[in-house]
PDB file of C-alpha atoms in Angstrom:
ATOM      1  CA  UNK A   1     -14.307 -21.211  -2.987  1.00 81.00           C
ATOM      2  CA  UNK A   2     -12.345 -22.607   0.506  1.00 92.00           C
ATOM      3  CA  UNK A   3     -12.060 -20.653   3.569  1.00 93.00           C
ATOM      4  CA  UNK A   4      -8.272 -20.868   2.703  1.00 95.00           C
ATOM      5  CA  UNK A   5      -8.468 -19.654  -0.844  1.00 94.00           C
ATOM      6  CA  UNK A   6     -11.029 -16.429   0.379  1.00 96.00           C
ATOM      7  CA  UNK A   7      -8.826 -15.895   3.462  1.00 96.00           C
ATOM      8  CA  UNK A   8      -5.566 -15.158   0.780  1.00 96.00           C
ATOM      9  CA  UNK A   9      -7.655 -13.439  -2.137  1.00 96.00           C
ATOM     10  CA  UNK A  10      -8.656 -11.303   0.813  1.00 96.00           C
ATOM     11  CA  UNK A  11      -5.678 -10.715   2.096  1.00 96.00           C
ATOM     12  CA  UNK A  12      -3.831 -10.468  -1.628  1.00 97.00           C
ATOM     13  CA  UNK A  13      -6.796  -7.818  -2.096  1.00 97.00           C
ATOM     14  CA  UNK A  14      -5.965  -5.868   1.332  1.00 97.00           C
ATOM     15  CA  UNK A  15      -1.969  -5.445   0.700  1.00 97.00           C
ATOM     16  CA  UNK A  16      -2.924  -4.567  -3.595  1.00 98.00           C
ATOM     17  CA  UNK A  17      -5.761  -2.015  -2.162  1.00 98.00           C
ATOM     18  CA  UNK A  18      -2.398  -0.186  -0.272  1.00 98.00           C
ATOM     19  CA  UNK A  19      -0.199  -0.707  -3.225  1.00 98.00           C
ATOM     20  CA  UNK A  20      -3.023   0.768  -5.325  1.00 98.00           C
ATOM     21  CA  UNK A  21      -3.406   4.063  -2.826  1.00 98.00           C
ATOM     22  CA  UNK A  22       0.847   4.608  -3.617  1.00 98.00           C
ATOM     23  CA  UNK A  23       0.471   3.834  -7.157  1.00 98.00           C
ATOM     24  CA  UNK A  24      -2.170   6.655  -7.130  1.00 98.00           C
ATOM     25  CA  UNK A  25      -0.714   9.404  -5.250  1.00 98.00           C
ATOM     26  CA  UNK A  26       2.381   8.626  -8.131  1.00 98.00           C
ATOM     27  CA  UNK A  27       0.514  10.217 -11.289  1.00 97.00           C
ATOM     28  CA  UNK A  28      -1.629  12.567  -8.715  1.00 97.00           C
ATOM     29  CA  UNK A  29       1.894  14.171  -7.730  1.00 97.00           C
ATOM     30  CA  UNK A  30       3.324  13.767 -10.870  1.00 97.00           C
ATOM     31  CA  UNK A  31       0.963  15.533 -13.428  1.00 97.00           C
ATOM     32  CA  UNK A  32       0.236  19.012 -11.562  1.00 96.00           C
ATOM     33  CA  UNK A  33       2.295  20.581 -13.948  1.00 96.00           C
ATOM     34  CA  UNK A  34      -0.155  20.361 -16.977  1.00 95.00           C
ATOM     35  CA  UNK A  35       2.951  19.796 -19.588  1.00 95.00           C
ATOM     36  CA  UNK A  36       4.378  16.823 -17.391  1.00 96.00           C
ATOM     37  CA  UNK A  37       3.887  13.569 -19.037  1.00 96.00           C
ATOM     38  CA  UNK A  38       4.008  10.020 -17.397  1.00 97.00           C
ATOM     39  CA  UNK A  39       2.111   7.756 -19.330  1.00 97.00           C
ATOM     40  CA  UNK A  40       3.766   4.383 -17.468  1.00 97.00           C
ATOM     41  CA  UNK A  41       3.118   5.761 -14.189  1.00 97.00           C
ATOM     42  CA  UNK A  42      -0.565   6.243 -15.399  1.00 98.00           C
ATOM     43  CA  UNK A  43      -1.276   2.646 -16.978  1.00 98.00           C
ATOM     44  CA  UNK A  44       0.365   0.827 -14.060  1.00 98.00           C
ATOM     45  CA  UNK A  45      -1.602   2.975 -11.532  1.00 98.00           C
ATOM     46  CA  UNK A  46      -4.621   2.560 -13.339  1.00 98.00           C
ATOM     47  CA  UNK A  47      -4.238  -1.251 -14.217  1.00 98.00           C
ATOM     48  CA  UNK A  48      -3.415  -2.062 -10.734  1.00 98.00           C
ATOM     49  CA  UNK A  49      -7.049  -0.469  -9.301  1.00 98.00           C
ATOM     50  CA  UNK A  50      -8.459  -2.619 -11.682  1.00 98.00           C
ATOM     51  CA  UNK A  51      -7.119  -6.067 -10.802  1.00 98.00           C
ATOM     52  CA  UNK A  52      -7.601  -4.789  -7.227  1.00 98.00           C
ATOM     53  CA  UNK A  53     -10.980  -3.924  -8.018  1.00 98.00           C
ATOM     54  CA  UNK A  54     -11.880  -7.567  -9.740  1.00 98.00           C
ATOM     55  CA  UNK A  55     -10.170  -9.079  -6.938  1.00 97.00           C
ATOM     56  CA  UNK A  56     -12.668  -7.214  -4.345  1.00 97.00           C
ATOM     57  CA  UNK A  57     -15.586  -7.682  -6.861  1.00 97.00           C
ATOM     58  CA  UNK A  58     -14.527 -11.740  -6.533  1.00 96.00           C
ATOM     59  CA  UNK A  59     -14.956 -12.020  -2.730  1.00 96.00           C
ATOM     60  CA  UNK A  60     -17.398 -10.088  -2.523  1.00 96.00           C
ATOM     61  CA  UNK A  61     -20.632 -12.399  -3.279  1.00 95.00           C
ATOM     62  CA  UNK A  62     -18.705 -14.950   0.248  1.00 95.00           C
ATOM     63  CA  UNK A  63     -18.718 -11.249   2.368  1.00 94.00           C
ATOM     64  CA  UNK A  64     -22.275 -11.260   1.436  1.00 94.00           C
ATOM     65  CA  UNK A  65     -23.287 -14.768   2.446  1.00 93.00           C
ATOM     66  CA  UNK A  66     -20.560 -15.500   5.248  1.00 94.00           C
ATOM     67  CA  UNK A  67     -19.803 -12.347   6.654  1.00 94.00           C
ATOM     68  CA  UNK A  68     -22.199  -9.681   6.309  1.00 94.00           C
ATOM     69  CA  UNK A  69     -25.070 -10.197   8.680  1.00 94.00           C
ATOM     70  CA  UNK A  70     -22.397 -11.353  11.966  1.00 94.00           C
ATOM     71  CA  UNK A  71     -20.369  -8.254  11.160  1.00 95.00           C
ATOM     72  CA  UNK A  72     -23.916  -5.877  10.958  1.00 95.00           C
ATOM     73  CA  UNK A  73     -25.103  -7.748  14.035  1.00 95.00           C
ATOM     74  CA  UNK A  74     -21.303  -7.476  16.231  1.00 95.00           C
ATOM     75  CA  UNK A  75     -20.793  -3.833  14.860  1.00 96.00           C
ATOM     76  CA  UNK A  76     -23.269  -2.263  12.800  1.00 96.00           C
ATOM     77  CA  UNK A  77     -21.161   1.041  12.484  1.00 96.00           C
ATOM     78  CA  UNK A  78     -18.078  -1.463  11.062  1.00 97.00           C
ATOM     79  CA  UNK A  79     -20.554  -2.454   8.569  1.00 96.00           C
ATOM     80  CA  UNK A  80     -21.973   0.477   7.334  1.00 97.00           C
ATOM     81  CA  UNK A  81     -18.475   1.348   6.673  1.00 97.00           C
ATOM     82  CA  UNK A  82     -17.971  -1.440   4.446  1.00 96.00           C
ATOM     83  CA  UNK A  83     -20.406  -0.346   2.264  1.00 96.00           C
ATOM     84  CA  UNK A  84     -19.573   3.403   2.184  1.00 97.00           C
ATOM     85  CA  UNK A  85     -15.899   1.760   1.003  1.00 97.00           C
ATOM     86  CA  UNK A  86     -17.877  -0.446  -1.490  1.00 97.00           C
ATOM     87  CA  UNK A  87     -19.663   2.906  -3.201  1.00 98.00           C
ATOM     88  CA  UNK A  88     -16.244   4.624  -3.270  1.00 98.00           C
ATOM     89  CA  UNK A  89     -14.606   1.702  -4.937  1.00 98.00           C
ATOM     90  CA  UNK A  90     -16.799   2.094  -7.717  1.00 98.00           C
ATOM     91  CA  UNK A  91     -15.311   5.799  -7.435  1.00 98.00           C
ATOM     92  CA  UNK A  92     -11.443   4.659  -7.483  1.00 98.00           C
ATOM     93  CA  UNK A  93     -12.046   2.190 -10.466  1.00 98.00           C
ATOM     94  CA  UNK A  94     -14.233   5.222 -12.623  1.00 98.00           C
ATOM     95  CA  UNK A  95     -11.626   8.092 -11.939  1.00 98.00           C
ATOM     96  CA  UNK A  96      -8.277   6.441 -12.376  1.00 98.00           C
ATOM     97  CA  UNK A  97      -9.673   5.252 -15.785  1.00 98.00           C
ATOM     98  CA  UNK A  98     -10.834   8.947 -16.628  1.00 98.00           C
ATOM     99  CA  UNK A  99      -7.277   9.998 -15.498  1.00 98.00           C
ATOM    100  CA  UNK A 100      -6.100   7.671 -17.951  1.00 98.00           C
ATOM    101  CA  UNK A 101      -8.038   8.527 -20.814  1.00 97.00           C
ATOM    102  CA  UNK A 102      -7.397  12.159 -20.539  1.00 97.00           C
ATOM    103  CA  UNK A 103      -3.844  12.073 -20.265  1.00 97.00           C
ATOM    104  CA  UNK A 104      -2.618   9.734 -22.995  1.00 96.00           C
ATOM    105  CA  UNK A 105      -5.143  11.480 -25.082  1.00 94.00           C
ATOM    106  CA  UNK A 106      -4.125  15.432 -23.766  1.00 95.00           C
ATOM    107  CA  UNK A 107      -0.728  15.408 -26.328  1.00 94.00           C
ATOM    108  CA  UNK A 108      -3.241  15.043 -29.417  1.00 92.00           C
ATOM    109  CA  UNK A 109      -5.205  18.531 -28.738  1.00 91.00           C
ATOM    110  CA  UNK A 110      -2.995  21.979 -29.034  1.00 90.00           C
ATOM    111  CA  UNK A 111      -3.379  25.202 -26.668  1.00 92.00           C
ATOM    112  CA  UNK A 112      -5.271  25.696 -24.024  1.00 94.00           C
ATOM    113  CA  UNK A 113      -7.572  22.538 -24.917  1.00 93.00           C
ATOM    114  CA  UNK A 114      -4.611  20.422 -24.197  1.00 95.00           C
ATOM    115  CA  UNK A 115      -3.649  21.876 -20.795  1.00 97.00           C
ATOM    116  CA  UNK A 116      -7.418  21.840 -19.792  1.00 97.00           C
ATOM    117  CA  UNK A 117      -7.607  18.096 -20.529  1.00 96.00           C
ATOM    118  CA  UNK A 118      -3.791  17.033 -18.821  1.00 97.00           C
ATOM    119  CA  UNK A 119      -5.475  18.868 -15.685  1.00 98.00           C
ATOM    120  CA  UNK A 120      -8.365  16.984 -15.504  1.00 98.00           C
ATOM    121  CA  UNK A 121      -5.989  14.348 -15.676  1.00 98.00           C
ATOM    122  CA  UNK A 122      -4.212  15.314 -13.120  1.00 98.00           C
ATOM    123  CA  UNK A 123      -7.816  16.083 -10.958  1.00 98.00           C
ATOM    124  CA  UNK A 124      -9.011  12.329 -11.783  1.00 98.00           C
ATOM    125  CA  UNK A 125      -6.106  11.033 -10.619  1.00 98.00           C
ATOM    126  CA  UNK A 126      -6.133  13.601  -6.920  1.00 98.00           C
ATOM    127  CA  UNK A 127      -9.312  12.289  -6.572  1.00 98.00           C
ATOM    128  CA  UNK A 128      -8.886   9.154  -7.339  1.00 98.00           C
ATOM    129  CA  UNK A 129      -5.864   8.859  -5.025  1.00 98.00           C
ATOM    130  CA  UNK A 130      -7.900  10.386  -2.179  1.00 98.00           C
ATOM    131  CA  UNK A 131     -11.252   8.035  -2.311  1.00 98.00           C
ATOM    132  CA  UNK A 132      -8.252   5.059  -2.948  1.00 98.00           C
ATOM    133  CA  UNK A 133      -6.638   6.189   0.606  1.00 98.00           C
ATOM    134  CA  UNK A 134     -10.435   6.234   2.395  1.00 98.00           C
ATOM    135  CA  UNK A 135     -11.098   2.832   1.542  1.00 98.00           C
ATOM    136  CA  UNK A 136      -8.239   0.893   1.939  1.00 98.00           C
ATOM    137  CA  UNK A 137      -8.663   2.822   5.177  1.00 98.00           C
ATOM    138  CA  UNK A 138     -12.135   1.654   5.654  1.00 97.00           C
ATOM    139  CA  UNK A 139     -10.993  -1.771   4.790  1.00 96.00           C
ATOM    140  CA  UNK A 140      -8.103  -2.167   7.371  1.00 96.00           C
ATOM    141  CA  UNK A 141     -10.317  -1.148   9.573  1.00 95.00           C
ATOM    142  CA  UNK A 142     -12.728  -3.768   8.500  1.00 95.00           C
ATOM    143  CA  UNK A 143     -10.163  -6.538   8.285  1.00 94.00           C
ATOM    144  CA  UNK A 144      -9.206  -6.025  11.697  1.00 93.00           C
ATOM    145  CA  UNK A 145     -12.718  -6.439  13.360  1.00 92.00           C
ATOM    146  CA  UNK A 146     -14.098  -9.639  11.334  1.00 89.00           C
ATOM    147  CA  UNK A 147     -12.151 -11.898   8.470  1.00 89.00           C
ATOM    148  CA  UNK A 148     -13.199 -15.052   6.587  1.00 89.00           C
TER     149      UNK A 148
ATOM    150  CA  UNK B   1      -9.509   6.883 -31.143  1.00 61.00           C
ATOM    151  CA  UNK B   2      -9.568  10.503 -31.570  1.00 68.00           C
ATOM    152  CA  UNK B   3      -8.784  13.670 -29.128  1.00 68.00           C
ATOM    153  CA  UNK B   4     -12.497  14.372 -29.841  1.00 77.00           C
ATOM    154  CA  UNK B   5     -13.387  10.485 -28.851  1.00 87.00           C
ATOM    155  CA  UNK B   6     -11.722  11.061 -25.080  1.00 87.00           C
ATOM    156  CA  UNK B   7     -13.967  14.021 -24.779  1.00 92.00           C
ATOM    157  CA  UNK B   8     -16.905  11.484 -25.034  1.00 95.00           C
ATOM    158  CA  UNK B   9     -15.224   8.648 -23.304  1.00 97.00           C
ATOM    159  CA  UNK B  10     -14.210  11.139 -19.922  1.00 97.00           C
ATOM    160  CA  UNK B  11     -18.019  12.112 -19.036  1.00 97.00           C
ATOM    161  CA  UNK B  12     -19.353   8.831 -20.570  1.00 98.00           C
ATOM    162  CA  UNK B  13     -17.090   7.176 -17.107  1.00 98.00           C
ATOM    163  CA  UNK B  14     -17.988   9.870 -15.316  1.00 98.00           C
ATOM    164  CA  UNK B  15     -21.832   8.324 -15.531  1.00 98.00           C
ATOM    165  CA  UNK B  16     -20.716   5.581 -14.020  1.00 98.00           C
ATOM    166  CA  UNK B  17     -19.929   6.610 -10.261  1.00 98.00           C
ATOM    167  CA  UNK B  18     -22.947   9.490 -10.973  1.00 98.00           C
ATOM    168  CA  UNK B  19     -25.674   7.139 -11.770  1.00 98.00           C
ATOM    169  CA  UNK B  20     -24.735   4.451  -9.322  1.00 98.00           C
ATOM    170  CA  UNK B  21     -24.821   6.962  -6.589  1.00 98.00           C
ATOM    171  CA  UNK B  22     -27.890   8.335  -7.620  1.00 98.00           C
ATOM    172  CA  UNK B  23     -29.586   4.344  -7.545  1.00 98.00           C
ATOM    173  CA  UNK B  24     -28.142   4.134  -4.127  1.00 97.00           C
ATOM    174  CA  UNK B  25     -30.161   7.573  -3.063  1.00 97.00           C
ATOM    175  CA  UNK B  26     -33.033   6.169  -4.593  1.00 97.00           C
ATOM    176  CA  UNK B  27     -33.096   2.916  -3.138  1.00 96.00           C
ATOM    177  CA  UNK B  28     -32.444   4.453   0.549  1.00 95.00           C
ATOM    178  CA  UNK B  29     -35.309   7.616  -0.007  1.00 95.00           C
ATOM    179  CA  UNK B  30     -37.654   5.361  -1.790  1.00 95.00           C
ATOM    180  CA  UNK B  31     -37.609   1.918  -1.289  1.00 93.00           C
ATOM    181  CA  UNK B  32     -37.970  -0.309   1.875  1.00 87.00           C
ATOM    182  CA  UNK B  33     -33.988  -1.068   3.352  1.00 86.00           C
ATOM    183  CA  UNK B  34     -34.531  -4.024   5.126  1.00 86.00           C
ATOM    184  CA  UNK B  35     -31.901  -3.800   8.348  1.00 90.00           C
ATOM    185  CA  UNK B  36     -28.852  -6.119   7.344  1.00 91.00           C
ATOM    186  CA  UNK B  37     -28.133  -7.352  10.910  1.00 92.00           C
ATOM    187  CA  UNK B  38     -31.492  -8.720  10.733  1.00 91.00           C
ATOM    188  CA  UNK B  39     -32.356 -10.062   7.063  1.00 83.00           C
ATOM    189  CA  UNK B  40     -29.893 -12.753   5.023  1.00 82.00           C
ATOM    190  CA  UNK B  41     -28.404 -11.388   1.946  1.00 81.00           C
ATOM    191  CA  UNK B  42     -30.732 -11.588  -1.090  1.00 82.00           C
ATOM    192  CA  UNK B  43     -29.258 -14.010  -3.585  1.00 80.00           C
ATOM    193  CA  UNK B  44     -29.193 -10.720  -6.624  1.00 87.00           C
ATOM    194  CA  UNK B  45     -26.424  -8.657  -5.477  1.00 93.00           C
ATOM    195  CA  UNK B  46     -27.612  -5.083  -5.602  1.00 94.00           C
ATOM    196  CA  UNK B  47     -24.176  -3.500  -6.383  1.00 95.00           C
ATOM    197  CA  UNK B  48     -23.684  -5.416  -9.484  1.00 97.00           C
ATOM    198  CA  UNK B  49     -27.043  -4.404 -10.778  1.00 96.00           C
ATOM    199  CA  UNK B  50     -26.483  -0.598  -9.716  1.00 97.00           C
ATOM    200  CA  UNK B  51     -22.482  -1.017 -11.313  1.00 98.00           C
ATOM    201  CA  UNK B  52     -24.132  -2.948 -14.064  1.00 98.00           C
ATOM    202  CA  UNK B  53     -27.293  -0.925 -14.951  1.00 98.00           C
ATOM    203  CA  UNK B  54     -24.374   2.303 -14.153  1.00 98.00           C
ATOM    204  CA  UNK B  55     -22.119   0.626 -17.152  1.00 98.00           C
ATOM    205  CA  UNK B  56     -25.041   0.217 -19.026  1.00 98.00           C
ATOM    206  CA  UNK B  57     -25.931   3.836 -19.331  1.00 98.00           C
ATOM    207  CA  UNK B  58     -22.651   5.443 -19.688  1.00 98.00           C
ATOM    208  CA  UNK B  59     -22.444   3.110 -22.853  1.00 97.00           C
ATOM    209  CA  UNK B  60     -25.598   4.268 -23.928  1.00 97.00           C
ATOM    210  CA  UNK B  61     -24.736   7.778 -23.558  1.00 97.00           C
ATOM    211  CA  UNK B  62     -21.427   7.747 -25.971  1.00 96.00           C
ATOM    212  CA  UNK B  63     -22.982   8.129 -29.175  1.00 95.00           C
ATOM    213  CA  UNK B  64     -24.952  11.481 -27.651  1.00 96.00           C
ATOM    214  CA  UNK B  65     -21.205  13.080 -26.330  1.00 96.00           C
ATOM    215  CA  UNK B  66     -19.314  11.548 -29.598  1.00 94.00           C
ATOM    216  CA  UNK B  67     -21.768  14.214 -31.401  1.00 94.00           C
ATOM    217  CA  UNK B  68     -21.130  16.995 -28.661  1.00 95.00           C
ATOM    218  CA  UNK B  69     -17.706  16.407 -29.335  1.00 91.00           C
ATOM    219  CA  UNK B  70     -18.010  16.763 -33.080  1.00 91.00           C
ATOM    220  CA  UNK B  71     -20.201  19.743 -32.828  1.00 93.00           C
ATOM    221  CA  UNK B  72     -18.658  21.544 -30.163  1.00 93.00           C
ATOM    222  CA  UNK B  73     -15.635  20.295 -29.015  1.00 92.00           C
ATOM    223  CA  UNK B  74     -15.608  23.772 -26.641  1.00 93.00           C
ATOM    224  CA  UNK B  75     -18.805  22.441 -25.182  1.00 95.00           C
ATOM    225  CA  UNK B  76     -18.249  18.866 -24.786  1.00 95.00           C
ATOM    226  CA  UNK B  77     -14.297  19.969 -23.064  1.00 96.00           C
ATOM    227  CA  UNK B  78     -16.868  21.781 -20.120  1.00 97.00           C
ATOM    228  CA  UNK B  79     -19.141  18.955 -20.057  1.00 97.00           C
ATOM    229  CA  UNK B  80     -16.083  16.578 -19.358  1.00 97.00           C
ATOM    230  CA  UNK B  81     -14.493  19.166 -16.656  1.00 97.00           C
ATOM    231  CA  UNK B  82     -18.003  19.626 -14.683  1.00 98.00           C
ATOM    232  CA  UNK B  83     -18.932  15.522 -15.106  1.00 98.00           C
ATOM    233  CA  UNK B  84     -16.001  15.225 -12.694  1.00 98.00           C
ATOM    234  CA  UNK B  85     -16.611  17.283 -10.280  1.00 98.00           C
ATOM    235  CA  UNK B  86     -19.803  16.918  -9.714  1.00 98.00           C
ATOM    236  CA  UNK B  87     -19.770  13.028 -10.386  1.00 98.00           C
ATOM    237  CA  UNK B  88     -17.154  12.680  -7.177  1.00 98.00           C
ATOM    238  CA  UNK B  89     -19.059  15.045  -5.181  1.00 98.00           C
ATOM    239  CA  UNK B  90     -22.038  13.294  -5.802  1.00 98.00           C
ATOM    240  CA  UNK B  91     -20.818   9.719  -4.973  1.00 98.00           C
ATOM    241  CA  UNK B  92     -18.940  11.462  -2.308  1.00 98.00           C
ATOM    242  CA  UNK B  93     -21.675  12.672  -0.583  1.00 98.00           C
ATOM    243  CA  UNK B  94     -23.734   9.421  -1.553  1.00 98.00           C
ATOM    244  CA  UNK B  95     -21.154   7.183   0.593  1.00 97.00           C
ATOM    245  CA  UNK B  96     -21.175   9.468   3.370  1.00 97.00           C
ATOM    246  CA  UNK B  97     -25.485  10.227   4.172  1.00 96.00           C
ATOM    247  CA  UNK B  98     -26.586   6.497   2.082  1.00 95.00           C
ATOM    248  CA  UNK B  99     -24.654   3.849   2.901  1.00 94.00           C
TER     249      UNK B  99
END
C-alpha cells in the first residue's frame, strides 16, 4: 500500500473512530429505560465500529513495520498508549456486538428475563461507548505526535 | 436464532475481549517482552493471533452455553450478566498495568 493510500485510510479511520464514539453514546443514552427500543440506532452503531475496526485492523500490519519502533524510540509513553488503545479496540468491537445481540433478541423473552437482557444491552453499549471515547482519545493523541 | 441462542451468543463474545486480555497478561508475566524501541517488529503479528486464538475459543465455547441455555435458561441469563462485567473489567485493567 502507498504512503498516500495509508496516510487517507488513516485518516478515514481517525474521523470514523469519532463518528463511531457518537454513534455509541446514541443507543448507550437511548436504551436506559429497559422497555425503550431502537434497533436502527443499534445496527448502525454497531456496524460502524466494525468497518472502523477493519479499517484499523488494515493499517495496522504498515504501523508495525513503518511506524512502530521511531514512535517507541521518540516517545515511548506515546507508544505504549497505542497499544493500550489497540487492547481496548478489541473491547469496542466485542461489546457493541453483545449490545446488539441482546437487544434485538430482549423483545422475544417475557418478564423480568426480558428487562434483564435489554439492560445488559443497554450496559454493553455504556461500556462500549466509554472504551470507544478512550481510544479515539488515545489515537488523536497518537496522530498528532507521529503519522505515515 | 432463538431468545435462548443470544444467551449463548452474549458470553460466547464476551470470551473474546476476556481471553485476549488474559494472553496479553500472560505474555507480559511469563514470557520475555523484548523492548519495542529497540527490536523490529516480528513478521507474525501477535494481536491477530491473541484476537484470532480469542475468536477461536469463544466459538468453541457455544455449543457448552447453547446447553446452559437449554437447561437453565435462569443460569445461563447470570452467566451472560457477570461475562460482561467482569470481561470489561478484565480487559480494562489488562490495557491499563500490560500494555
Amino acid at each position: 500500500m502507498s504512503l498516500l493510500a495509508l496516510r487517507v485510510l488513516e485518516h478515514v479511520h481517525g474521523h470514523l473512530g469519532w463518528l463511531t464514539v457518537i454513534a455509541l453514546v446514541h443507543p448507550a443514552i437511548l436504551l436506559r429505560r429497559p422497555a425503550r427500543r431502537a434497533p436502527l440506532a443499534a445496527l448502525l452503531a454497531t456496524l460502524l465500529v466494525t468497518l472502523t475496526a477493519s479499517l484499523g485492523a488494515a493499517t495496522y500490519p504498515s504501523y508495525r513495520t513503518l511506524l512502530k519502533q521511531a514512535l517507541f524510540k521518540e516517545t515511548p509513553t506515546i507508544g505504549w498508549m497505542f497499544e493500550r488503545k489497540e487492547h481496548l479496540a478489541i473491547g469496542v468491537l466485542a461489546f457493541a456486538w453483545v449490545g446488539l445481540v441482546a437487544h434485538l433478541w430482549a423483545p422475544r423473552l417475557e418478564g423480568e428475563a426480558r428487562v434483564r437482557l435489554a439492560t445488559l444491552a443497554w450496559r454493553a453499549y455504556a461500556i462500549a461507548a466509554t472504551f470507544a471515547a478512550l481510544v479515539a482519545g488515545i489515537g488523536t493523541l497518537v496522530a498528532v505526535t507521529t503519522s505515515f | 436464532m432463538g431468545p435462548r441462542a443470544a444467551l449463548a451468543v452474549i458470553p460466547a463474545l464476551c470470551v473474546v475481549p476476556a481471553a485476549y486480555a488474559i494472553q496479553r497478561l500472560y505474555e507480559v508475566l511469563f514470557v520475555v517482552q523484548f523492548d519495542p524501541a529497540q527490536a523490529p517488529p516480528s513478521p507474525s503479528i501477535a494481536l491477530f493471533w491473541r484476537a484470532g486464538v480469542a475468536a477461536a475459543l469463544a466459538f468453541g465455547s457455544l455449543g457448552p452455553l447453547f446447553q446452559l441455555g437449554e437447561r437453565s435458561p435462569a443460569a445461563a441469563m447470570r452467566l451472560a450478566e457477570a461475562s460482561l462485567i467482569v470481561s470489561a473489567v478484565l480487559l480494562a485493567a489488562q490495557a491499563l498495568v500490560a500494555p
